[in-house]
Amino acid sequence: MNERIASYILHHTPYKKMKYYGLIGYPLSHSFSKKYFTEKFEKQHIKDSVYDLFPIEHITQLPALLKANPDICGLNVTVPYKIGVLKYLDWIEHDAKSAGAVNCIRITAESPVMAAFSGEVGIKGHDFRLEGFNTDIYGFEMSLKPLLKNYCDQALVLGDGGAAKAVKCVLENLGINFRVVTRKAHPGNLLFKDLKPHHIKQNLLIINTTPIGMSPNVDECPPIPYEAITRRHLLYDLVYNPEKTLFLQKGEEMGAAIKNGHEMLILQAEKSWEIWTEQKAPL
C-alpha cells in the first residue's frame, strides 16, 4: 500500500470506541445475561461491545459505579435492585412506571436538563441521562400470549417481588384478574398457608415469580394444593434453571400445560439490546 494512503487511513479513520453493557445486582454468581450477550456478540461479529457483571452490595453504589465506568452505555438490573433503582433515574418509561420496577437502563451522554422537560429529574449533578425500562414486561407478555386459552381469565401470582410487578402489569394489560399469594400478610394478598383447592380450581393460570425451586434448591416448590390442578391449567415459572422445576413437574403430572422462564429471558434481553442501540437486532 502507498505510504501516503496508509498514513491517511491511520490518521483519518474514526476510532471505534468500545461500548460497555452489564448487569447490576447482588450477588451475581450465575448470570444468564453475560453468557447470552457474550455469545450474541461473537455470533453476530459485534466487535465493539462488551457485557460484564457489576455486583454492587447496595444500590447507593450505582453513582460511583457509573462515575468509575464512563463508557457504560446500558445496564440490566436484577434482584434486589429492580425497585430501589427507580430513584436514581432521570426518566422512566410508562409501563415500567406502572409496574414500579425497572430492569433495563439506557445511559446517554445527555444533560439531565433535557429530562426537566418531562418533569422527571433523578440524580443531580451528572452529565449523562439515565432512562429506565422494564423489558421483563415485554418478555413475559410475548412468551405468555401464545399459550393463553380464552378461559384463562383468572390467575394466581405466587410472590410479590420485582419480577412479580412486571407479571402483574402484563395481566392488567391483558384484562386477566389475579390474586397475589405471599408468605407475609399484605392488604389484598392471599397467604400461602390459606391457599385452598378451590383457589386453584378458580384460577387456571398460575405464575411463580419466586426463586423457589431454582438450582441448586431443585427439590423445593411453592406450597400450593397441586392436587387441585387440572388439564385446563397453565403453570408458568419465571425460573429457568432447572429447565423443569418441581413446580412445573407437579403441574405436568396433573395434565397442566407448563412453561419456564427461558424464552422470557431471551426476549427481554433482545428488547434491552434494541433499547440500548435503538435498532432491532436479529435473534
CSV table of C-alpha atoms in Angstrom, one decimal:
chain,number,residue,atom,x,y,z
A,1,MET,CA,0.0,0.0,0.0
A,2,ASN,CA,1.2,3.5,-0.8
A,3,GLU,CA,2.8,5.1,2.3
A,4,ARG,CA,0.8,8.3,1.9
A,5,ILE,CA,-2.5,6.3,1.7
A,6,ALA,CA,-1.6,4.2,4.7
A,7,SER,CA,-0.8,7.3,6.7
A,8,TYR,CA,-4.1,9.0,5.7
A,9,ILE,CA,-6.1,5.9,6.8
A,10,LEU,CA,-4.2,5.7,10.1
A,11,HIS,CA,-4.9,9.4,10.9
A,12,HIS,CA,-8.3,9.8,9.4
A,13,THR,CA,-10.2,6.5,10.1
A,14,PRO,CA,-12.5,7.2,13.1
A,15,TYR,CA,-11.6,5.4,16.3
A,16,LYS,CA,-14.3,2.9,17.1
A,17,LYS,CA,-14.8,3.3,20.8
A,18,MET,CA,-15.7,0.2,22.9
A,19,LYS,CA,-19.2,0.1,24.3
A,20,TYR,CA,-19.8,-1.5,27.6
A,21,TYR,CA,-23.0,-3.1,28.9
A,22,GLY,CA,-23.6,-5.1,32.0
A,23,LEU,CA,-25.7,-6.3,34.9
A,24,ILE,CA,-26.1,-4.9,38.3
A,25,GLY,CA,-27.4,-6.9,41.3
A,26,TYR,CA,-26.1,-8.8,44.3
A,27,PRO,CA,-24.9,-11.5,44.3
A,28,LEU,CA,-24.2,-12.3,40.7
A,29,SER,CA,-22.6,-15.7,40.9
A,30,HIS,CA,-24.6,-17.0,37.9
A,31,SER,CA,-25.7,-14.8,35.0
A,32,PHE,CA,-27.8,-15.7,32.0
A,33,SER,CA,-27.2,-12.2,30.6
A,34,LYS,CA,-23.4,-12.3,30.5
A,35,LYS,CA,-23.4,-15.7,28.7
A,36,TYR,CA,-26.2,-14.6,26.4
A,37,PHE,CA,-24.7,-11.3,25.3
A,38,THR,CA,-21.1,-12.6,25.0
A,39,GLU,CA,-22.3,-15.4,22.7
A,40,LYS,CA,-24.5,-12.9,20.8
A,41,PHE,CA,-21.6,-10.6,20.2
A,42,GLU,CA,-19.4,-13.5,19.0
A,43,LYS,CA,-22.1,-14.9,16.7
A,44,GLN,CA,-23.1,-11.6,15.2
A,45,HIS,CA,-19.5,-10.4,14.9
A,46,ILE,CA,-20.2,-7.3,17.1
A,47,LYS,CA,-16.6,-6.3,17.9
A,48,ASP,CA,-17.1,-3.0,19.7
A,49,SER,CA,-19.3,-4.2,22.6
A,50,VAL,CA,-18.6,-6.0,25.9
A,51,TYR,CA,-21.1,-7.2,28.5
A,52,ASP,CA,-19.9,-7.6,32.1
A,53,LEU,CA,-21.1,-8.2,35.6
A,54,PHE,CA,-21.2,-5.4,38.2
A,55,PRO,CA,-22.0,-6.8,41.6
A,56,ILE,CA,-22.8,-4.0,44.0
A,57,GLU,CA,-23.7,-4.7,47.6
A,58,HIS,CA,-26.1,-1.7,47.8
A,59,ILE,CA,-27.9,0.3,45.2
A,60,THR,CA,-26.4,3.5,46.6
A,61,GLN,CA,-23.1,2.4,44.9
A,62,LEU,CA,-24.7,2.9,41.5
A,63,PRO,CA,-23.5,6.6,41.0
A,64,ALA,CA,-19.9,5.6,41.9
A,65,LEU,CA,-20.0,2.7,39.5
A,66,LEU,CA,-21.1,4.9,36.6
A,67,LYS,CA,-18.5,7.5,37.5
A,68,ALA,CA,-15.8,4.9,37.5
A,69,ASN,CA,-17.0,3.4,34.2
A,70,PRO,CA,-17.9,6.3,31.9
A,71,ASP,CA,-18.1,4.1,28.9
A,72,ILE,CA,-21.1,2.1,30.1
A,73,CYS,CA,-24.0,2.5,27.6
A,74,GLY,CA,-26.6,0.3,29.2
A,75,LEU,CA,-27.3,-1.8,32.2
A,76,ASN,CA,-29.7,-4.7,33.1
A,77,VAL,CA,-30.9,-4.7,36.7
A,78,THR,CA,-31.7,-7.8,38.7
A,79,VAL,CA,-32.5,-8.6,42.3
A,80,PRO,CA,-32.6,-7.0,44.6
A,81,TYR,CA,-32.5,-3.6,42.9
A,82,LYS,CA,-35.4,-3.5,40.3
A,83,ILE,CA,-37.4,-1.3,42.7
A,84,GLY,CA,-34.7,0.6,44.5
A,85,VAL,CA,-33.0,1.8,41.3
A,86,LEU,CA,-36.1,3.9,40.4
A,87,LYS,CA,-35.0,7.0,42.5
A,88,TYR,CA,-31.7,7.2,40.5
A,89,LEU,CA,-33.3,7.6,37.1
A,90,ASP,CA,-33.9,10.7,35.1
A,91,TRP,CA,-36.8,9.3,33.2
A,92,ILE,CA,-38.9,6.1,33.4
A,93,GLU,CA,-40.9,4.6,30.6
A,94,HIS,CA,-44.7,4.4,31.1
A,95,ASP,CA,-45.0,0.6,31.6
A,96,ALA,CA,-42.0,0.5,33.8
A,97,LYS,CA,-43.5,3.3,35.9
A,98,SER,CA,-46.8,1.4,36.1
A,99,ALA,CA,-45.1,-1.7,37.2
A,100,GLY,CA,-43.0,0.1,39.7
A,101,ALA,CA,-39.9,-1.8,38.7
A,102,VAL,CA,-37.0,-1.3,36.2
A,103,ASN,CA,-34.7,-4.0,34.8
A,104,CYS,CA,-33.1,-2.1,31.9
A,105,ILE,CA,-31.3,1.3,31.9
A,106,ARG,CA,-30.2,3.2,28.9
A,107,ILE,CA,-27.3,5.6,29.6
A,108,THR,CA,-26.7,8.5,27.2
A,109,ALA,CA,-24.3,11.4,27.4
A,110,GLU,CA,-27.1,13.9,27.5
A,111,SER,CA,-27.5,16.6,30.1
A,112,PRO,CA,-30.3,15.9,32.6
A,113,VAL,CA,-31.6,19.4,31.7
A,114,MET,CA,-33.4,17.5,28.9
A,115,ALA,CA,-35.1,15.4,31.5
A,116,ALA,CA,-36.5,18.5,33.1
A,117,PHE,CA,-38.8,19.0,30.1
A,118,SER,CA,-40.6,15.8,31.1
A,119,GLY,CA,-40.7,16.9,34.7
A,120,GLU,CA,-38.6,13.9,35.8
A,121,VAL,CA,-35.1,14.6,37.1
A,122,GLY,CA,-33.3,12.0,39.2
A,123,ILE,CA,-29.7,12.3,40.3
A,124,LYS,CA,-28.5,15.9,40.3
A,125,GLY,CA,-25.1,16.9,39.0
A,126,HIS,CA,-24.3,14.2,36.5
A,127,ASP,CA,-23.6,14.8,32.8
A,128,PHE,CA,-25.5,11.8,31.5
A,129,ARG,CA,-29.1,10.7,31.3
A,130,LEU,CA,-30.4,7.5,32.9
A,131,GLU,CA,-33.6,6.1,31.3
A,132,GLY,CA,-35.4,3.2,32.9
A,133,PHE,CA,-37.4,0.5,31.1
A,134,ASN,CA,-38.9,-2.8,32.1
A,135,THR,CA,-38.2,-5.4,29.4
A,136,ASP,CA,-39.5,-8.2,31.7
A,137,ILE,CA,-42.9,-6.9,30.7
A,138,TYR,CA,-42.3,-7.4,27.0
A,139,GLY,CA,-40.6,-10.8,27.6
A,140,PHE,CA,-43.3,-12.2,29.8
A,141,GLU,CA,-46.2,-11.0,27.6
A,142,MET,CA,-44.7,-12.2,24.3
A,143,SER,CA,-43.9,-15.7,25.8
A,144,LEU,CA,-47.3,-16.0,27.6
A,145,LYS,CA,-49.8,-14.9,25.0
A,146,PRO,CA,-49.4,-17.8,22.6
A,147,LEU,CA,-50.3,-20.2,25.4
A,148,LEU,CA,-53.4,-18.4,26.7
A,149,LYS,CA,-56.8,-20.0,26.2
A,150,ASN,CA,-59.9,-17.9,26.3
A,151,TYR,CA,-60.9,-19.4,29.7
A,152,CYS,CA,-57.7,-18.3,31.3
A,153,ASP,CA,-59.3,-15.1,32.7
A,154,GLN,CA,-58.2,-15.5,36.4
A,155,ALA,CA,-54.7,-16.0,37.7
A,156,LEU,CA,-52.7,-16.6,40.9
A,157,VAL,CA,-49.3,-14.8,41.1
A,158,LEU,CA,-47.0,-16.5,43.5
A,159,GLY,CA,-44.7,-13.9,45.1
A,160,ASP,CA,-44.7,-10.2,45.1
A,161,GLY,CA,-41.2,-9.0,44.4
A,162,GLY,CA,-39.7,-7.0,41.5
A,163,ALA,CA,-40.4,-9.8,38.9
A,164,ALA,CA,-44.0,-10.0,40.0
A,165,LYS,CA,-44.5,-6.4,39.3
A,166,ALA,CA,-43.9,-7.0,35.6
A,167,VAL,CA,-46.2,-10.0,35.6
A,168,LYS,CA,-49.0,-8.0,37.2
A,169,CYS,CA,-48.6,-5.2,34.7
A,170,VAL,CA,-49.0,-7.7,31.8
A,171,LEU,CA,-52.0,-9.4,33.4
A,172,GLU,CA,-53.7,-6.0,33.9
A,173,ASN,CA,-52.9,-5.1,30.2
A,174,LEU,CA,-54.5,-8.4,29.1
A,175,GLY,CA,-57.6,-8.0,31.3
A,176,ILE,CA,-56.8,-11.0,33.4
A,177,ASN,CA,-57.9,-10.8,37.0
A,178,PHE,CA,-55.4,-12.0,39.5
A,179,ARG,CA,-54.7,-12.6,43.2
A,180,VAL,CA,-51.2,-12.4,44.7
A,181,VAL,CA,-50.0,-15.1,47.0
A,182,THR,CA,-47.3,-14.3,49.6
A,183,ARG,CA,-45.9,-15.7,52.8
A,184,LYS,CA,-46.4,-12.5,54.7
A,185,ALA,CA,-49.7,-10.7,55.1
A,186,HIS,CA,-50.3,-7.7,52.8
A,187,PRO,CA,-53.6,-6.0,52.1
A,188,GLY,CA,-55.4,-7.8,49.3
A,189,ASN,CA,-53.0,-10.7,49.1
A,190,LEU,CA,-53.6,-14.4,49.9
A,191,LEU,CA,-51.3,-16.2,52.2
A,192,PHE,CA,-49.7,-19.5,51.1
A,193,LYS,CA,-50.9,-21.1,54.3
A,194,ASP,CA,-54.5,-20.1,53.5
A,195,LEU,CA,-54.5,-21.3,49.9
A,196,LYS,CA,-57.2,-24.0,49.4
A,197,PRO,CA,-58.1,-26.3,46.5
A,198,HIS,CA,-60.9,-24.0,45.4
A,199,HIS,CA,-58.5,-21.2,44.8
A,200,ILE,CA,-56.6,-23.4,42.4
A,201,LYS,CA,-59.7,-24.5,40.6
A,202,GLN,CA,-60.9,-20.9,40.2
A,203,ASN,CA,-57.6,-19.7,38.8
A,204,LEU,CA,-56.5,-21.6,35.7
A,205,LEU,CA,-53.3,-19.6,35.2
A,206,ILE,CA,-50.7,-19.9,38.0
A,207,ILE,CA,-47.4,-18.0,37.7
A,208,ASN,CA,-44.5,-18.5,40.0
A,209,THR,CA,-42.4,-15.3,40.4
A,210,THR,CA,-40.4,-16.5,43.4
A,211,PRO,CA,-37.0,-18.2,43.3
A,212,ILE,CA,-38.3,-21.3,45.0
A,213,GLY,CA,-37.1,-24.3,43.1
A,214,MET,CA,-34.2,-22.6,41.4
A,215,SER,CA,-30.9,-24.5,41.2
A,216,PRO,CA,-29.4,-25.7,43.5
A,217,ASN,CA,-32.6,-25.9,45.5
A,218,VAL,CA,-34.3,-28.2,42.9
A,219,ASP,CA,-36.3,-30.2,45.5
A,220,GLU,CA,-38.3,-27.2,46.6
A,221,CYS,CA,-41.6,-25.8,45.2
A,222,PRO,CA,-44.2,-23.2,46.2
A,223,PRO,CA,-46.6,-24.7,48.8
A,224,ILE,CA,-49.9,-24.9,46.9
A,225,PRO,CA,-52.6,-27.6,46.6
A,226,TYR,CA,-51.2,-29.3,43.5
A,227,GLU,CA,-53.9,-32.0,43.7
A,228,ALA,CA,-56.4,-29.4,42.5
A,229,ILE,CA,-54.6,-28.7,39.2
A,230,THR,CA,-56.4,-29.9,36.1
A,231,ARG,CA,-55.7,-30.3,32.3
A,232,ARG,CA,-57.2,-26.8,31.8
A,233,HIS,CA,-54.5,-25.2,33.9
A,234,LEU,CA,-51.4,-23.3,32.7
A,235,LEU,CA,-48.4,-23.1,35.0
A,236,TYR,CA,-45.7,-20.6,34.2
A,237,ASP,CA,-42.5,-20.5,36.2
A,238,LEU,CA,-40.1,-17.5,35.8
A,239,VAL,CA,-37.3,-19.8,36.9
A,240,TYR,CA,-35.4,-21.3,34.0
A,241,ASN,CA,-32.7,-23.3,35.9
A,242,PRO,CA,-33.6,-26.2,36.1
A,243,GLU,CA,-35.5,-26.3,32.9
A,244,LYS,CA,-38.4,-28.1,34.6
A,245,THR,CA,-38.8,-27.0,38.2
A,246,LEU,CA,-40.6,-29.2,40.8
A,247,PHE,CA,-43.5,-26.7,40.5
A,248,LEU,CA,-43.7,-27.4,36.8
A,249,GLN,CA,-43.2,-31.2,37.2
A,250,LYS,CA,-46.1,-31.3,39.7
A,251,GLY,CA,-48.3,-29.3,37.3
A,252,GLU,CA,-47.4,-31.5,34.3
A,253,GLU,CA,-48.2,-34.7,36.3
A,254,MET,CA,-51.7,-33.3,36.7
A,255,GLY,CA,-52.0,-32.7,33.0
A,256,ALA,CA,-51.5,-28.9,33.0
A,257,ALA,CA,-49.6,-27.0,30.3
A,258,ILE,CA,-46.3,-25.7,31.6
A,259,LYS,CA,-43.8,-23.0,30.6
A,260,ASN,CA,-40.5,-21.9,32.1
A,261,GLY,CA,-38.8,-18.5,32.0
A,262,HIS,CA,-36.1,-19.2,29.4
A,263,GLU,CA,-37.9,-17.7,26.4
A,264,MET,CA,-38.9,-14.7,28.5
A,265,LEU,CA,-35.2,-14.1,29.4
A,266,ILE,CA,-34.2,-14.2,25.7
A,267,LEU,CA,-37.0,-11.8,24.7
A,268,GLN,CA,-36.2,-9.4,27.5
A,269,ALA,CA,-32.5,-9.5,26.7
A,270,GLU,CA,-33.2,-8.7,23.0
A,271,LYS,CA,-35.5,-5.9,24.0
A,272,SER,CA,-32.8,-4.4,26.1
A,273,TRP,CA,-30.4,-4.5,23.2
A,274,GLU,CA,-33.0,-2.8,21.0
A,275,ILE,CA,-33.4,-0.1,23.6
A,276,TRP,CA,-29.6,0.4,24.1
A,277,THR,CA,-28.8,0.5,20.4
A,278,GLU,CA,-32.1,2.0,19.1
A,279,GLN,CA,-32.2,-0.7,16.4
A,280,LYS,CA,-33.8,-4.1,16.3
A,281,ALA,CA,-31.2,-6.8,16.4
A,282,PRO,CA,-31.7,-10.2,14.9
A,283,LEU,CA,-32.2,-13.1,17.4
